[in-house]
PDB file of C-alpha atoms and ligand atoms in Angstrom:
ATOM      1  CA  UNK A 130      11.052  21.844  15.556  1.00  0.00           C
ATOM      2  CA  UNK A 131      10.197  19.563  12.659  1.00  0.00           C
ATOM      3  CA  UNK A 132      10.124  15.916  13.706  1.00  0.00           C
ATOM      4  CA  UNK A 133      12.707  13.416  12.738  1.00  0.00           C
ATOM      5  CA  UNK A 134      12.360  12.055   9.435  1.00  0.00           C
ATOM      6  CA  UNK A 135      12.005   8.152   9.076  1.00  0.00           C
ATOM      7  CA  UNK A 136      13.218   6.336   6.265  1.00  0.00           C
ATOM      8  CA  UNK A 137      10.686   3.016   6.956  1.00  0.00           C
ATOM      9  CA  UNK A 138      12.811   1.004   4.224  1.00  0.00           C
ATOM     10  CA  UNK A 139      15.315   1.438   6.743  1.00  0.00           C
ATOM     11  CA  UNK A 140      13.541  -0.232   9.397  1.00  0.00           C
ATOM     12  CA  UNK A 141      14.190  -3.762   8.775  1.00  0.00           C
ATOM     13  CA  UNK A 142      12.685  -6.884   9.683  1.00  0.00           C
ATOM     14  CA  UNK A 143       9.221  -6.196  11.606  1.00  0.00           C
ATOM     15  CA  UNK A 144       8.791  -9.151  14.380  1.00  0.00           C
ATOM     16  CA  UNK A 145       4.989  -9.724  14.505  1.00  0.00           C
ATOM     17  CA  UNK A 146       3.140 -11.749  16.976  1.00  0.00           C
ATOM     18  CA  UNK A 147       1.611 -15.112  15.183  1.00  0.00           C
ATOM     19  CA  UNK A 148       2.895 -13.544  11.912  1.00  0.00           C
ATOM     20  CA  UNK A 149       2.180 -17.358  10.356  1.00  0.00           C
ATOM     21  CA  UNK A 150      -1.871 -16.432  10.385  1.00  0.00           C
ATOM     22  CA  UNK A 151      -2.097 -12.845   9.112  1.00  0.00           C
ATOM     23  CA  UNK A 152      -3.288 -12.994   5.868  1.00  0.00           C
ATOM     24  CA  UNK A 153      -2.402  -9.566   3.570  1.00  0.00           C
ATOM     25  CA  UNK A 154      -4.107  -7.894   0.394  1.00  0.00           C
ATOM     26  CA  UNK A 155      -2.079  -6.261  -2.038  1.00  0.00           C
ATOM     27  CA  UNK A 156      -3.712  -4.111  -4.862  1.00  0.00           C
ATOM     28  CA  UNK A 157      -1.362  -3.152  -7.625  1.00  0.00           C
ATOM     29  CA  UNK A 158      -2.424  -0.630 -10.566  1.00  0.00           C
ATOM     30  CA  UNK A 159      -1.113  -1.614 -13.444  1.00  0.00           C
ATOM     31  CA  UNK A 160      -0.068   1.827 -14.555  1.00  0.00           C
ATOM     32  CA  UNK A 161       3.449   2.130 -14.887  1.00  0.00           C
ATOM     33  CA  UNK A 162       3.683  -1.688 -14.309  1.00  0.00           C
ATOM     34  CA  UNK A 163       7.431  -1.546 -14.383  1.00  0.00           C
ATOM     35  CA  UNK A 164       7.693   0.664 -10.982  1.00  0.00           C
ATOM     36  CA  UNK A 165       4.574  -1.041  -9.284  1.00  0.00           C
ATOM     37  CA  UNK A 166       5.856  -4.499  -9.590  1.00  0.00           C
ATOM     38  CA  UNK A 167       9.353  -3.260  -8.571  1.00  0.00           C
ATOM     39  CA  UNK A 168       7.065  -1.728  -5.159  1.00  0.00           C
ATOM     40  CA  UNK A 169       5.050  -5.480  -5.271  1.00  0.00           C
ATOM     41  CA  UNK A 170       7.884  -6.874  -4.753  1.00  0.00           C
ATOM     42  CA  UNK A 171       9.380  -4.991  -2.331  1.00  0.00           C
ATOM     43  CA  UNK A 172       6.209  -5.191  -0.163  1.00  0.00           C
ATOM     44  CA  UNK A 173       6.140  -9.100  -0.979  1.00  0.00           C
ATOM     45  CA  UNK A 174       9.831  -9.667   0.417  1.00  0.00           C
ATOM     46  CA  UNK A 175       9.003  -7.614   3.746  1.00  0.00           C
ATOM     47  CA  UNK A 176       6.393  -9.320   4.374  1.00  0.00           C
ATOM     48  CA  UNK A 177       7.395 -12.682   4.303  1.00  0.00           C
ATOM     49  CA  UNK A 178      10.794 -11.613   5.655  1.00  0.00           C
ATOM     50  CA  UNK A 179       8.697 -10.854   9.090  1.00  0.00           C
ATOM     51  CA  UNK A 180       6.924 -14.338   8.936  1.00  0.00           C
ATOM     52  CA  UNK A 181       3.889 -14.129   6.878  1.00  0.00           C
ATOM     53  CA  UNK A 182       3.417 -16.803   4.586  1.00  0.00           C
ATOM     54  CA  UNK A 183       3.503 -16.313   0.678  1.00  0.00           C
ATOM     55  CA  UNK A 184       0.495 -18.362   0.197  1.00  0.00           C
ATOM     56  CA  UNK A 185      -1.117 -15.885   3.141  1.00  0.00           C
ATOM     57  CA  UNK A 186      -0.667 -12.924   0.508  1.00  0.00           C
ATOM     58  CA  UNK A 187      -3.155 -12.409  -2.196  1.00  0.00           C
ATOM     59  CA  UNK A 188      -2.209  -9.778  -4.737  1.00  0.00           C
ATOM     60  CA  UNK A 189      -4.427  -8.648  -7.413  1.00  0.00           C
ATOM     61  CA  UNK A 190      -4.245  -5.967 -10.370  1.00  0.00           C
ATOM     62  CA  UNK A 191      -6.590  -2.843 -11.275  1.00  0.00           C
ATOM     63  CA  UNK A 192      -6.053  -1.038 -14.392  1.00  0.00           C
ATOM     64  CA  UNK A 193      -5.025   1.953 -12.891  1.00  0.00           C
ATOM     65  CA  UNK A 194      -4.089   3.925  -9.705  1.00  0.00           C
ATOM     66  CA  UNK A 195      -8.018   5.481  -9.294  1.00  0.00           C
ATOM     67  CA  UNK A 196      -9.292   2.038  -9.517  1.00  0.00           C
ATOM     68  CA  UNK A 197      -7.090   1.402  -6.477  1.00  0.00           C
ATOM     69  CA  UNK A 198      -9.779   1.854  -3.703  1.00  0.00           C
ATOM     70  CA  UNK A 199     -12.750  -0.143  -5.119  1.00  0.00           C
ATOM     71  CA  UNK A 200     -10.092  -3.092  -5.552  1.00  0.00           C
ATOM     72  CA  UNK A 201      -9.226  -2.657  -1.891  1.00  0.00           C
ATOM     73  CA  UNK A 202     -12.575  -2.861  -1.170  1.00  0.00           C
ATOM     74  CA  UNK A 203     -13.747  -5.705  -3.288  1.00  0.00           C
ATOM     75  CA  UNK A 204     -10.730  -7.725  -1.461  1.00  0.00           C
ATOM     76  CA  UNK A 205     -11.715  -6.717   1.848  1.00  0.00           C
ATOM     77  CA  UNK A 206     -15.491  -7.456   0.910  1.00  0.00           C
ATOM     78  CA  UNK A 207     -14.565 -10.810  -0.536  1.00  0.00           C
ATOM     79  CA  UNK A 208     -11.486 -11.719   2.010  1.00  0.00           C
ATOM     80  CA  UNK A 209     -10.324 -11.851   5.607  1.00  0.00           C
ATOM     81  CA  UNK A 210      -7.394  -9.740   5.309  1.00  0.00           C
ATOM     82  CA  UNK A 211      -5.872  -7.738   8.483  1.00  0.00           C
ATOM     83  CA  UNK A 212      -4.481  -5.280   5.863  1.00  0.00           C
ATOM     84  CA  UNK A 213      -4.668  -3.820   2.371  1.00  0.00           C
ATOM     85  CA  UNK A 214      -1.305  -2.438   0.224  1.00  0.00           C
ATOM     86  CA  UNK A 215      -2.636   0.031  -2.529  1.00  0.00           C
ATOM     87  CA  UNK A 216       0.745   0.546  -4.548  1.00  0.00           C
ATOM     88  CA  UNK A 217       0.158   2.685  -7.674  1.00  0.00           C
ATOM     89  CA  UNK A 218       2.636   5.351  -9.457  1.00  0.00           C
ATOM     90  CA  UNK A 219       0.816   8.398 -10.511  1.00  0.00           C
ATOM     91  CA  UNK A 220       3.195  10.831 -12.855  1.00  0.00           C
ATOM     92  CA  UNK A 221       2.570  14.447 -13.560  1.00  0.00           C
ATOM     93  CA  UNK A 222       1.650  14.874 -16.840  1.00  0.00           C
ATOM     94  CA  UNK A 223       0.966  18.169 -19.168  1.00  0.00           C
ATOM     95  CA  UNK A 224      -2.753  18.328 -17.775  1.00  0.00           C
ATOM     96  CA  UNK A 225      -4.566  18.095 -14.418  1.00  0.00           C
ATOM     97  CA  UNK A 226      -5.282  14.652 -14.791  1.00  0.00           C
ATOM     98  CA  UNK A 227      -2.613  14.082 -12.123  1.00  0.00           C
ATOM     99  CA  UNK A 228      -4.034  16.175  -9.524  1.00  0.00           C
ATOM    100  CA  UNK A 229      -7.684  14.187 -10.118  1.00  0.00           C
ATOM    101  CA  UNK A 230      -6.405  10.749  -9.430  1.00  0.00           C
ATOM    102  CA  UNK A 231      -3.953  11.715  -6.811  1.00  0.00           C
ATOM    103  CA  UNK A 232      -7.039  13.594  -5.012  1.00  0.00           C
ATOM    104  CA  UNK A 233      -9.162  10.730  -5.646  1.00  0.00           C
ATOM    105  CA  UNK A 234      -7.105   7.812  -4.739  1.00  0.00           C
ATOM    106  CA  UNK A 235      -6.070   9.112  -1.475  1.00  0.00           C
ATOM    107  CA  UNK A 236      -9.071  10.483   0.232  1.00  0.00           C
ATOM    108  CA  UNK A 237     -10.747   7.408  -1.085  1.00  0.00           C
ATOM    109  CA  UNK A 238      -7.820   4.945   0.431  1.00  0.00           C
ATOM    110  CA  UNK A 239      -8.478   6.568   3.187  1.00  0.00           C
ATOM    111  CA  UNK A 240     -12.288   6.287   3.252  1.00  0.00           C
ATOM    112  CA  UNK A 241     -11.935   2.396   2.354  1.00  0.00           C
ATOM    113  CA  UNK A 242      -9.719   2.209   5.370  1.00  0.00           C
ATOM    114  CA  UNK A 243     -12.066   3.758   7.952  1.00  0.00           C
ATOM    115  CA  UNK A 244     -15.147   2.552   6.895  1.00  0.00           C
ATOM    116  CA  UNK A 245     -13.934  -0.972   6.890  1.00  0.00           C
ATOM    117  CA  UNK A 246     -12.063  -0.146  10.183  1.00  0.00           C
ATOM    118  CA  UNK A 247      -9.326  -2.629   7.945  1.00  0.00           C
ATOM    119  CA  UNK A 248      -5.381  -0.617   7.750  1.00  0.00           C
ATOM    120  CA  UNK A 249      -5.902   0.478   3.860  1.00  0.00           C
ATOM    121  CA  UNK A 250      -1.641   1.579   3.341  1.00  0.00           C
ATOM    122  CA  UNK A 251      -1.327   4.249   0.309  1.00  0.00           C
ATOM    123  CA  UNK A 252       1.674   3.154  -1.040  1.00  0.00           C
ATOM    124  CA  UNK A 253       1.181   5.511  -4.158  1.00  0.00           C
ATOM    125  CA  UNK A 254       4.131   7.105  -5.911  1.00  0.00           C
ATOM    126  CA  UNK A 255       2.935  10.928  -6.854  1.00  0.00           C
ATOM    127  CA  UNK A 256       6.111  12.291  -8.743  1.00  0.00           C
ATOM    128  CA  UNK A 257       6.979  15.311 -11.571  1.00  0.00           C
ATOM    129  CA  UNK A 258       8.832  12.375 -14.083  1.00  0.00           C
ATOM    130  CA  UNK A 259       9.535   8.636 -14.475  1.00  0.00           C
ATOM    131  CA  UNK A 260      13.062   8.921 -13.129  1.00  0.00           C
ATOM    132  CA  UNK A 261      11.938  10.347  -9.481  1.00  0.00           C
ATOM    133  CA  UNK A 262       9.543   7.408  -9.508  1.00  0.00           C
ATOM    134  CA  UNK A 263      12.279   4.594 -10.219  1.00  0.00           C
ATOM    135  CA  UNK A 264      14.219   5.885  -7.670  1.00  0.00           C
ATOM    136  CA  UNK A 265      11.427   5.424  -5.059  1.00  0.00           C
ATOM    137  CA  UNK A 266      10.955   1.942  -6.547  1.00  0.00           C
ATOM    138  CA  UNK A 267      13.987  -0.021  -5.748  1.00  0.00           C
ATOM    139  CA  UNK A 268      16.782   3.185  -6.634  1.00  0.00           C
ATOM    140  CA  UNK A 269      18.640   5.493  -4.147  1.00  0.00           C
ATOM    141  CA  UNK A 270      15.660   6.451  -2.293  1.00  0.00           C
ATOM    142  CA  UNK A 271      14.140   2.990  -1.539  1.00  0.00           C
ATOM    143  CA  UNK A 272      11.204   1.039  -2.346  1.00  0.00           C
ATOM    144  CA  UNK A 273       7.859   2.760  -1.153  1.00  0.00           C
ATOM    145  CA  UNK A 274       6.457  -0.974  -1.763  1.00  0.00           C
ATOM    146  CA  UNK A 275       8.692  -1.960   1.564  1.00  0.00           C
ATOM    147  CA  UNK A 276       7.736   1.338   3.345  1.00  0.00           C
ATOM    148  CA  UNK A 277       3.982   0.486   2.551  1.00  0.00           C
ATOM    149  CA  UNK A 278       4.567  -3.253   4.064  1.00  0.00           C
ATOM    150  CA  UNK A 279       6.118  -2.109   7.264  1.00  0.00           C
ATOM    151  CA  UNK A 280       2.833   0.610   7.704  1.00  0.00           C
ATOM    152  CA  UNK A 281       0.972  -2.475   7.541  1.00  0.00           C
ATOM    153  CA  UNK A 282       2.962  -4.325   9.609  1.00  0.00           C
ATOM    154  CA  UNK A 283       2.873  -1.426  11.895  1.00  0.00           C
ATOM    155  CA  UNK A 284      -0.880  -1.288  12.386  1.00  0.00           C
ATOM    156  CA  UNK A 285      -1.726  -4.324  12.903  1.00  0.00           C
ATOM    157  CA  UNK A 286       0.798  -4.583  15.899  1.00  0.00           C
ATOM    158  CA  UNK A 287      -0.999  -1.485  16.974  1.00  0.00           C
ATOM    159  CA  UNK A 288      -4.132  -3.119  16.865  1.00  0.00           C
ATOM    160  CA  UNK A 289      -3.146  -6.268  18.201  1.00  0.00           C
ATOM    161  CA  UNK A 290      -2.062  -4.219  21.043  1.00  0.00           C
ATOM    162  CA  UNK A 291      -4.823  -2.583  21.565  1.00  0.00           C
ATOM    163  CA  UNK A 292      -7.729  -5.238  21.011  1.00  0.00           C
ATOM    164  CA  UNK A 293      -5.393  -8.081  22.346  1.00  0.00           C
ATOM    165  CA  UNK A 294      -8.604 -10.342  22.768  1.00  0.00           C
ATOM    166  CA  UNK A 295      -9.698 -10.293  19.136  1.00  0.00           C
ATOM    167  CA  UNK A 296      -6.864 -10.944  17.698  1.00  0.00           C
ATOM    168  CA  UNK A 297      -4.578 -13.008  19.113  1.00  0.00           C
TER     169      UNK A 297
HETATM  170  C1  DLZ B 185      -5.335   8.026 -17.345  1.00  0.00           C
HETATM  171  C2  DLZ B 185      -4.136   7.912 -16.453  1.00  0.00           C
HETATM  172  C3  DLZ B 185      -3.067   8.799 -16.584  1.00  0.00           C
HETATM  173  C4  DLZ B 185      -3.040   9.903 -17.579  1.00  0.00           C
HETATM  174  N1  DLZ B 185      -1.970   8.683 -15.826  1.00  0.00           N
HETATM  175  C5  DLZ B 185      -1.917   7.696 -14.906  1.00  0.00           C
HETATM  176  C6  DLZ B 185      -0.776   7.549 -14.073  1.00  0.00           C
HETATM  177  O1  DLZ B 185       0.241   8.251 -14.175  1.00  0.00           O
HETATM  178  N2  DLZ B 185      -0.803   6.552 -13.132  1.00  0.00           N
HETATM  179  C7  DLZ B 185      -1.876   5.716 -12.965  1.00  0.00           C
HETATM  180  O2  DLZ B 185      -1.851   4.858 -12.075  1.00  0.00           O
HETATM  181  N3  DLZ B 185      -2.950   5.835 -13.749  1.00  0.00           N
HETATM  182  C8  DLZ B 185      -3.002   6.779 -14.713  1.00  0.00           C
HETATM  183  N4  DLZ B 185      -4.106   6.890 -15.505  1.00  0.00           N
HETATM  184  C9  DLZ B 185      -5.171   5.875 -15.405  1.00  0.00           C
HETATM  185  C10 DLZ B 185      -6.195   6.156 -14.275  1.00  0.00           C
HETATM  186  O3  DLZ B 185      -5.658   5.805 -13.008  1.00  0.00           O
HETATM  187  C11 DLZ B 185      -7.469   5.301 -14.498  1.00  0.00           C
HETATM  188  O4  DLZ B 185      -7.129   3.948 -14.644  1.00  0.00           O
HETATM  189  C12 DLZ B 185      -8.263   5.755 -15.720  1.00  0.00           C
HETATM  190  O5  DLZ B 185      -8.534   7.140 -15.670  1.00  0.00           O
HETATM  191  C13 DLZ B 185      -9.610   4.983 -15.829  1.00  0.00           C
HETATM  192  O6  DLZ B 185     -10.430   5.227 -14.680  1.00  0.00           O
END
């Protein structure tokens, strides 16, 4: 049986224990600037809407969605952030550049994420054209920017659970 699907833009407002002193890094390529600061934004208004404070959230720009994971890492390096947003929009193209980034970005997300032991949330749009993307970027199927927020949000209540004496 294949498990229920979850629409996290659906989820709603997060309550987060001392939300007031999380601080949050958000990395945004500049690629297709028009649908990452659409997913910014959503990510932005989640986050305060569950009690983090705007001045708590430092967002920064790479030029494009490979340079993603050495930006999350220069803000965790440089930072004391609970969490990282990567937001990027990668669009298939006529050659394989598409499949290089994609492959790149996301096992090295990942790597940042681990080897930082720091939530590192891929909140990168991988779609065939420009229209598919919108629609994941505020249109009828959401705003990956919020789903990426709420991950974050997510993890660190599952960490704060489950190191309750470091982090509360
Ligand atoms: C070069 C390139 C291409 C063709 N397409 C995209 C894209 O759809 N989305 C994106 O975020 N970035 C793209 N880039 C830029 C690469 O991510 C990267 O910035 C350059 O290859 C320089 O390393």
């Amino acid at each position: 049986m294949s498990p229920k699907k979850t629409n996290l833009s659906e989820v709603g407002k997060i309550t987060i224990k001392n939300a007031s002193h999380l601080k949050i890094g958000i990395i945004v390529s500049e690629w297709n600037s028009e649908i990452t600061n659409a997913l910014r934004d959503g990510a932005i208004n989640t986050l305060t809407g569950s009690g983090i404070k705007k001045s708590s959230i430092l967002v920064e720009y790479v030029p494009g969605s490979f340079e993603l994971p050495i930006g999350a890492q220069y803000i965790i390096e440089n930072t004391e952030v609970d969490a990282v947003i990567c937001l990027g929009c990668v669009i298939q193209g006529e050659t394989r550049h598409f499949e290089f980034i994609c492959q790149s970005v996301s096992q090295n997300i990942s790597r940042v994420s681990l080897d930082y032991n720091i939530p590192v949330i891929f909140g990168v749009l991988t779609t065939n054209t420009q229209e598919q993307a919108l629609a994941r970027a505020g249109g009828k199927h959401g705003n990956k920017g919020v789903e990426a927020a709420a991950t974050a949000l997510k993890m660190i209540q599952l960490r704060d659970r489950l190191f309750p004496s470091q982090n509360s």
